[in-house]
mmCIF file of C-alpha atoms in Angstrom:
data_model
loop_
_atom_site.group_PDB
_atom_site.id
_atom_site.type_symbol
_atom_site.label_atom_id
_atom_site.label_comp_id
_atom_site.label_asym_id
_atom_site.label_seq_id
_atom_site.Cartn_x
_atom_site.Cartn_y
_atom_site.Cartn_z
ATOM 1 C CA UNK A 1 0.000 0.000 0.000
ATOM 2 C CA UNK A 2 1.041 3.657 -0.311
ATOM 3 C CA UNK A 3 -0.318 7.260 0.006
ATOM 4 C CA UNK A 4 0.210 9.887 -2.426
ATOM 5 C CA UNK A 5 -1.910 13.173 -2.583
ATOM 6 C CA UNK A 6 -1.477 16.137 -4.695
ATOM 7 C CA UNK A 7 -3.671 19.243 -4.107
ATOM 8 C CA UNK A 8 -4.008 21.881 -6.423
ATOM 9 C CA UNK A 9 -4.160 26.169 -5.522
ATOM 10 C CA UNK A 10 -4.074 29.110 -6.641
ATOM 11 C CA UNK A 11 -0.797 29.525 -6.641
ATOM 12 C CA UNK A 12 0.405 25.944 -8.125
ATOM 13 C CA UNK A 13 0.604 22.490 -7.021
ATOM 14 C CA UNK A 14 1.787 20.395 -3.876
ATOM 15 C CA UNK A 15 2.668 16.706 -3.859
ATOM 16 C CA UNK A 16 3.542 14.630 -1.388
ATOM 17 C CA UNK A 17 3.996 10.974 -1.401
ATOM 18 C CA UNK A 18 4.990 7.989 1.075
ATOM 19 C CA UNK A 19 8.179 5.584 0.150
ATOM 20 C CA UNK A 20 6.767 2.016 1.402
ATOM 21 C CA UNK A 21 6.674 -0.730 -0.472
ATOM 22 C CA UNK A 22 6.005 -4.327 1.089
ATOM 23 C CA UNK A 23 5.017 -7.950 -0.020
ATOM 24 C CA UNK A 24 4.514 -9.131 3.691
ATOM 25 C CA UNK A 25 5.287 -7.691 7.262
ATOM 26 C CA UNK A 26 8.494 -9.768 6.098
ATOM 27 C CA UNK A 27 9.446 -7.595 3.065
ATOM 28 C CA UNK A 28 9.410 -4.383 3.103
ATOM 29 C CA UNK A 29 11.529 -1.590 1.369
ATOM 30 C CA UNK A 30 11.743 2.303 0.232
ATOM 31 C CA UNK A 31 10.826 2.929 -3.389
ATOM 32 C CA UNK A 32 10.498 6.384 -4.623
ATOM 33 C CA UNK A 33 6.816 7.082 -5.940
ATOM 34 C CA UNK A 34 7.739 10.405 -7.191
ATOM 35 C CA UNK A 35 9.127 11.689 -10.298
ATOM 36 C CA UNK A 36 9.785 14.859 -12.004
ATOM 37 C CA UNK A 37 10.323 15.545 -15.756
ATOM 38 C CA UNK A 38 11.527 19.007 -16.329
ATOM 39 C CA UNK A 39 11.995 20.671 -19.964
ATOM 40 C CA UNK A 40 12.610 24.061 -21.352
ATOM 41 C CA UNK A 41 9.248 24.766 -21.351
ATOM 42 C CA UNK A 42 7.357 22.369 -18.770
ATOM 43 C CA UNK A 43 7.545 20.901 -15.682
ATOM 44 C CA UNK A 44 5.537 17.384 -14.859
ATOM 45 C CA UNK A 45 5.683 15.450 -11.913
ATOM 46 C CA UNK A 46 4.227 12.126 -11.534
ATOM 47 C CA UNK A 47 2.768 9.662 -8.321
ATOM 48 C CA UNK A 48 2.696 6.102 -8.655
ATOM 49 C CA UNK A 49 0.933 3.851 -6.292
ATOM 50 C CA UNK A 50 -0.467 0.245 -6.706
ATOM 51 C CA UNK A 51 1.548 -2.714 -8.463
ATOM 52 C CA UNK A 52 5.187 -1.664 -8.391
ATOM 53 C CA UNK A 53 6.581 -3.867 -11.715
ATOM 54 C CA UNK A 54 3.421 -2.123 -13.301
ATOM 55 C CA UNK A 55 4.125 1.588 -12.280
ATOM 56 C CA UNK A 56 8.077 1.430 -12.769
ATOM 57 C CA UNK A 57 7.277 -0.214 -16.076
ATOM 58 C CA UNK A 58 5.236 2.970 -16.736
ATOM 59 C CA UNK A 59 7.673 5.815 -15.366
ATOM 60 C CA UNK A 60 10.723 3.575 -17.476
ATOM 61 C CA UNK A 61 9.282 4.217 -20.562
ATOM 62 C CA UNK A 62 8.322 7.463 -20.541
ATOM 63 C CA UNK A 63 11.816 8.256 -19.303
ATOM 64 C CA UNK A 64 13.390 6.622 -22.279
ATOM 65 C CA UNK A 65 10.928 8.257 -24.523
ATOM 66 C CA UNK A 66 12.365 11.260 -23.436
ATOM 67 C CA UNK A 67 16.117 10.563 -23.923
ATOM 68 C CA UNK A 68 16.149 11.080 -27.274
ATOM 69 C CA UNK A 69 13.081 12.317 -28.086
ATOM 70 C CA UNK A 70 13.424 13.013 -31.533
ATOM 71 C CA UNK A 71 13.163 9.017 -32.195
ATOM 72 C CA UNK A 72 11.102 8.033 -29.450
ATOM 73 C CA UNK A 73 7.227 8.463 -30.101
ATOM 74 C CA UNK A 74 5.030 9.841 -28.632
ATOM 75 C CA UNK A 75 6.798 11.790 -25.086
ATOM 76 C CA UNK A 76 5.439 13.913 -22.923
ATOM 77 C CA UNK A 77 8.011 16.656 -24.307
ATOM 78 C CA UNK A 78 6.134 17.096 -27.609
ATOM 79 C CA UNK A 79 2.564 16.694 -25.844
ATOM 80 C CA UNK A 80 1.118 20.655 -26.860
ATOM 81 C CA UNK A 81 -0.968 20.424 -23.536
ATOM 82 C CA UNK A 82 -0.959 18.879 -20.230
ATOM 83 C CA UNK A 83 -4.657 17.082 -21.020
ATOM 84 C CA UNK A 84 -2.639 15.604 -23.653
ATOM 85 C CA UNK A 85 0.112 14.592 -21.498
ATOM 86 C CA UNK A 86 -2.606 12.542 -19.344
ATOM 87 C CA UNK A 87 -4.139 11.027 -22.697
ATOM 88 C CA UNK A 88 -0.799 9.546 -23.214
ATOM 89 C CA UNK A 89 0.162 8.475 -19.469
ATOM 90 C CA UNK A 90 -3.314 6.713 -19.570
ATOM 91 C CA UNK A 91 -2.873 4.554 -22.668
ATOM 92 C CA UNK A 92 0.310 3.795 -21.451
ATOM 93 C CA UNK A 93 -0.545 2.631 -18.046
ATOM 94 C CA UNK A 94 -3.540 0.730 -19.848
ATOM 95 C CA UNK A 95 -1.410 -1.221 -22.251
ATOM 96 C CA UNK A 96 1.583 -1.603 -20.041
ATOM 97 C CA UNK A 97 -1.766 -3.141 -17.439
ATOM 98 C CA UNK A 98 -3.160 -5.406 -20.210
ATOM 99 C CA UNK A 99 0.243 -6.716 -21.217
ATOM 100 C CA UNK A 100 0.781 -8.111 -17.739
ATOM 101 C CA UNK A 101 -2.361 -9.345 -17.305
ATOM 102 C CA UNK A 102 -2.010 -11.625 -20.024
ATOM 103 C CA UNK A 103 1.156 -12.705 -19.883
ATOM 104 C CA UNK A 104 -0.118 -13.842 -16.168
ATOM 105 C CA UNK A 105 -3.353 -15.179 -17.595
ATOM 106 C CA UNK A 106 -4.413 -18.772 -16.351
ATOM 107 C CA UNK A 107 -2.885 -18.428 -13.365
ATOM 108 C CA UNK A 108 -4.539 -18.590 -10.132
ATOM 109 C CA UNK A 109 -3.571 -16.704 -7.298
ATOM 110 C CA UNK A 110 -1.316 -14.702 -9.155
ATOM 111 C CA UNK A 111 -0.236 -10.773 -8.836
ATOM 112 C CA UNK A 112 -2.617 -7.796 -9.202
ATOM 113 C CA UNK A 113 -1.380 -5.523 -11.960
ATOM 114 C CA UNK A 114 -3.680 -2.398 -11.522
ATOM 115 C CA UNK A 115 -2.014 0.736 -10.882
ATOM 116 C CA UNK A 116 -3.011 4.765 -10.213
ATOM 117 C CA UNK A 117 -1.029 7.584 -10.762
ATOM 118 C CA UNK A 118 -1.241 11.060 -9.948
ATOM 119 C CA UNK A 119 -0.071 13.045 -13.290
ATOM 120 C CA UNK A 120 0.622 17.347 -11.895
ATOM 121 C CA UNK A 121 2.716 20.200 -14.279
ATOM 122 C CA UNK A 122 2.062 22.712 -16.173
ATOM 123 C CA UNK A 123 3.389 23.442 -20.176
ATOM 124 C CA UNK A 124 4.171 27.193 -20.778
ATOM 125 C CA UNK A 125 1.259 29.867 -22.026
ATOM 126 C CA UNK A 126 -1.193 27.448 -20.322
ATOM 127 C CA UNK A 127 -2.820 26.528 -16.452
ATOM 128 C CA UNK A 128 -1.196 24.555 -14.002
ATOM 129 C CA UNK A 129 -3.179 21.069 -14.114
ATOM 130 C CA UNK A 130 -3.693 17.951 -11.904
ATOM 131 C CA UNK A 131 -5.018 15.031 -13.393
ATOM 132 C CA UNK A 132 -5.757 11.027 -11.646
ATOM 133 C CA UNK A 133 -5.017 8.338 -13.897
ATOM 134 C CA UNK A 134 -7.079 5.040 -13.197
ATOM 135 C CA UNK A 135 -5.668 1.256 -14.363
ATOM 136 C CA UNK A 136 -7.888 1.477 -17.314
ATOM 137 C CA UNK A 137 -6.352 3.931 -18.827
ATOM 138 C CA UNK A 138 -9.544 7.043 -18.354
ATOM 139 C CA UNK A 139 -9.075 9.879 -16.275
ATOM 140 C CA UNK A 140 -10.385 12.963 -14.383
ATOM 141 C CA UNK A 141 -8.683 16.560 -13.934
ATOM 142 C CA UNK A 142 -8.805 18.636 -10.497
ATOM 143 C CA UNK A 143 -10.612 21.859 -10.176
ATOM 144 C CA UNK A 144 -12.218 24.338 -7.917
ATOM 145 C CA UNK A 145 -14.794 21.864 -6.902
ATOM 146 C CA UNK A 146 -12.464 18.966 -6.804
ATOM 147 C CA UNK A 147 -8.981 20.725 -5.723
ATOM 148 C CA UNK A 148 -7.039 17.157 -4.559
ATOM 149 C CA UNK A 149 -6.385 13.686 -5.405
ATOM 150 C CA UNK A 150 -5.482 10.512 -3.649
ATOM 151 C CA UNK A 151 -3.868 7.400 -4.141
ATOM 152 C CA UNK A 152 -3.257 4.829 -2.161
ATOM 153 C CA UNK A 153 -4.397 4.481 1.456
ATOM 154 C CA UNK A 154 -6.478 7.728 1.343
ATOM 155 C CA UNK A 155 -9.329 7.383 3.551
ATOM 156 C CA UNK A 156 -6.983 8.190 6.964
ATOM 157 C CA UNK A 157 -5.933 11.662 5.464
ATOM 158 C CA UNK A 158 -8.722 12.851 3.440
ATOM 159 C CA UNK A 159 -11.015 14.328 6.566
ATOM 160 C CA UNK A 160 -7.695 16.531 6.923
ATOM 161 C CA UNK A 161 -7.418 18.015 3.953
ATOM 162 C CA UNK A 162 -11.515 18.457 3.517
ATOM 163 C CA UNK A 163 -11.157 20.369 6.681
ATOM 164 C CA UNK A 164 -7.398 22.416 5.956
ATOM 165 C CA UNK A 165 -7.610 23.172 2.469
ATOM 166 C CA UNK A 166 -8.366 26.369 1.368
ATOM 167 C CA UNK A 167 -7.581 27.661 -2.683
ATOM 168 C CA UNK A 168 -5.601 30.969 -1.635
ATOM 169 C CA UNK A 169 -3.586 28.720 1.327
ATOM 170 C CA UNK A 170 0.178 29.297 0.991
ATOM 171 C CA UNK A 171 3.025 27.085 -0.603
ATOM 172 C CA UNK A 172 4.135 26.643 3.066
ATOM 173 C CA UNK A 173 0.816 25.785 4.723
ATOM 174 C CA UNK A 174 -0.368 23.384 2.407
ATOM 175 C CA UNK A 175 2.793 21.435 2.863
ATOM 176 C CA UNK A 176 2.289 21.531 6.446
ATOM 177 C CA UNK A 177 -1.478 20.490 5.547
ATOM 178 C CA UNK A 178 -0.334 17.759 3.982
ATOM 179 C CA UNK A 179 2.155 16.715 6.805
ATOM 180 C CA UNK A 180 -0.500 16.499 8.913
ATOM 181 C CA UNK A 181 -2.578 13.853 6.075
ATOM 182 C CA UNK A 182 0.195 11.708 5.665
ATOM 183 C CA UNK A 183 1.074 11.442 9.840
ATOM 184 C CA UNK A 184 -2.692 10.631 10.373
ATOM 185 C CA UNK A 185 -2.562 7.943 7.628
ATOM 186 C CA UNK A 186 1.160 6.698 8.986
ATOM 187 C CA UNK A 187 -0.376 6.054 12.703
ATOM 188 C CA UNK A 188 -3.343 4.225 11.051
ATOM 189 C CA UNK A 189 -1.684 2.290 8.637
ATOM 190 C CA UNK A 190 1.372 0.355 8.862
ATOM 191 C CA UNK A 191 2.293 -0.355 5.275
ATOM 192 C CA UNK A 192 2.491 3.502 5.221
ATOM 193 C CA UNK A 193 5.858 4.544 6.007
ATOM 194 C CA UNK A 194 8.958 7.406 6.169
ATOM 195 C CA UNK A 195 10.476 8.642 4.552
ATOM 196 C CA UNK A 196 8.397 11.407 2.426
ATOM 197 C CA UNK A 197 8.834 12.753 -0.795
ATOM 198 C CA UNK A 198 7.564 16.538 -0.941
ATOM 199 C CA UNK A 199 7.560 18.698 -4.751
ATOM 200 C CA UNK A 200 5.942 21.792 -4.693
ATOM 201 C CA UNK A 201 5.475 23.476 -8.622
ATOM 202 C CA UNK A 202 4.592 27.456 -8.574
ATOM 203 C CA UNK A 203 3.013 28.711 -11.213
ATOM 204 C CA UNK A 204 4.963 29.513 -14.083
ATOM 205 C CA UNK A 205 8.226 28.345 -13.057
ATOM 206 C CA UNK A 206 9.030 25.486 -14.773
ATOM 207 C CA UNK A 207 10.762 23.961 -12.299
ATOM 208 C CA UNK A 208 10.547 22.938 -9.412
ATOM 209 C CA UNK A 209 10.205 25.717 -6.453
ATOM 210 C CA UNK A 210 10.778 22.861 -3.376
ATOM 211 C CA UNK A 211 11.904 19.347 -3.571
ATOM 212 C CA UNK A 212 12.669 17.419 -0.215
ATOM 213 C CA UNK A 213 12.972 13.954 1.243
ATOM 214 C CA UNK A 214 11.343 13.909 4.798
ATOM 215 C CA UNK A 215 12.945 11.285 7.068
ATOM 216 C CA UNK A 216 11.809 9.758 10.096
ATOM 217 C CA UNK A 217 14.027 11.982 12.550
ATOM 218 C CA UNK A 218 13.350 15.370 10.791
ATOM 219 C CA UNK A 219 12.526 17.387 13.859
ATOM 220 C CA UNK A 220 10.118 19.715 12.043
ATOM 221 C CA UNK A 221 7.755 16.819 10.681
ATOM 222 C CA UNK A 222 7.952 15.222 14.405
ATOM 223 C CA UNK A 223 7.209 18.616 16.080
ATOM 224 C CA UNK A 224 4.048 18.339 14.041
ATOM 225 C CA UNK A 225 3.131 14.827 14.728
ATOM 226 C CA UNK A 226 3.399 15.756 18.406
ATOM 227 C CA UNK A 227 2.313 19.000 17.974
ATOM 228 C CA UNK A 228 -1.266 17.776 15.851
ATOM 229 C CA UNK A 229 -1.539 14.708 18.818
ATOM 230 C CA UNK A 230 -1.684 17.258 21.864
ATOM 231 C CA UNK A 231 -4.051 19.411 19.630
ATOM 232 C CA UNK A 232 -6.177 17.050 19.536
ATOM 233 C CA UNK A 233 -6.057 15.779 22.839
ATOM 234 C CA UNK A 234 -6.838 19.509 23.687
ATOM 235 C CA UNK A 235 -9.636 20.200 21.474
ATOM 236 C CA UNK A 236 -11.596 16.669 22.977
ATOM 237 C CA UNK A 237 -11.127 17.973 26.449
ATOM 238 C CA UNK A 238 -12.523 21.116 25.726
ATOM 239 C CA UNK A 239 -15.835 19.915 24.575
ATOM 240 C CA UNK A 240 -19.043 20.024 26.590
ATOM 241 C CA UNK A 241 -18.725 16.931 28.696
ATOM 242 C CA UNK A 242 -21.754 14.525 27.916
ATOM 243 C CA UNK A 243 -23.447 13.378 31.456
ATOM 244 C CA UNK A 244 -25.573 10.477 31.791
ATOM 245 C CA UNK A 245 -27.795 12.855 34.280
ATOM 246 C CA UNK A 246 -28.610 15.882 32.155
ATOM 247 C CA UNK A 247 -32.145 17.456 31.975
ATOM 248 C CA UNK A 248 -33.167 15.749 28.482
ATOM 249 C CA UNK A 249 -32.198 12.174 29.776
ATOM 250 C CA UNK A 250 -34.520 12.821 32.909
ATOM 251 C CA UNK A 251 -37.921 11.684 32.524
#
């Protein structure tokens, strides 16, 4: 299992993602789930989460699309907009999907190949975008209404952000925002774990503005872990205490 969300403001985007991978309580090991791919004039960054052969099969590809683009067709490069770079993300992840589903075909009990991923950048003269890529290949883009995605183990995180986010929110606080998600879905979840990838893309820079691995002694991400624990703690105790005795019990 893994988490990755990436949330989309005014201002640009914010990704963060988890580094766990695991086959087992026995097995378990640090995989990056993030990736950037910067050119002269764009900057995408990509979250992976589900089947691991599947997703580094996807994120190998592209990346030797792009080493020589010229000859490789089609990359993400060339794409003339970011919808279009999610078009062909999709039918890759859907082929790449199919192809190991069949070569596994007839056997019982074998792998799952499905895989999400979280496609974010923006291509020069146009919008920052955020798109979520499903295993079949189909898609859906973020917006006002819909300003985050999730991958992954989302349901421990999500009330966070529903509650956090806000569309003019700075770079800084949405990070923190998003500390908070993933240390709620890390104490809930074991096959969640440190360290954390963060990438932050502003708007119209095409690069990116903040890239950082979060381990698990950074004192600033454990000052929040403790910090959003006693908070809690604090806000229970200061609700109006519920009696057994009070007047609308009493008959």
């Amino acid at each position: 299992m893994t988490y990755c969300v990436g949330m989309l403001l005014d201002k640009g985007i914010v990704m963060m993602s988890d580094t766990r991978t695991n086959s087992g309580v026995d097995n378990i090991s640090v995989f990056r789930k993030m990736t950037t791919f910067q050119g002269e004039d764009r900057v995408i960054t990509m979250m992976t989460a589900g089947n691991l052969a599947t997703t580094q099969a996807v994120i190998s590809q592209l990346e030797e699309r792009n080493k020589t683009p010229e000859e490789r067709e089609p990359t993400i490069f060339k794409a003339p907009t970011m919808f279009q770079v999610a078009n062909m993300v999709g039918d890759l992840l859907r082929d790449v999907v199919i192809q190991r589903q069949m070569s596994n075909k007839g056997q019982s009990g074998g792998p799952k190949f499905t895989a999400s991923i979280i496609v974010a950048g923006q291509i020069e003269g146009m919008e920052p975008r955020l798109f979520m890529i499903y295993p079949e290949g189909n898609f859906i883009e973020a917006s006002t209404d819909t300003p985050f995605f999730q991958i992954g183990e989302t349901k421990y995180g999500r009330p966070i952000i529903l509650r956090g986010y806000d569309w003019n929110m700075s770079f800084e606080d949405a990070v923190k925002l998003l500390m908070v998600s993933m240390d709620s879905t890390l104490a809930a979840n074991l096959s969640v774990g440190m360290p954390l990838d963060v990438t932050v893309l502003e708007r119209d820079l095409f690069e990116p503005k903040h890239e950082r691995r979060i381990m698990a002694d950074d004192p600033y991400f454990n000052a929040i872990s403790s910090g959003w624990g006693e908070a809690l703690r604090s806000a229970f105790h200061s609700l109006p205490d519920y009696s057994f005795y009070n007047d609308d019990s009493q008959s």
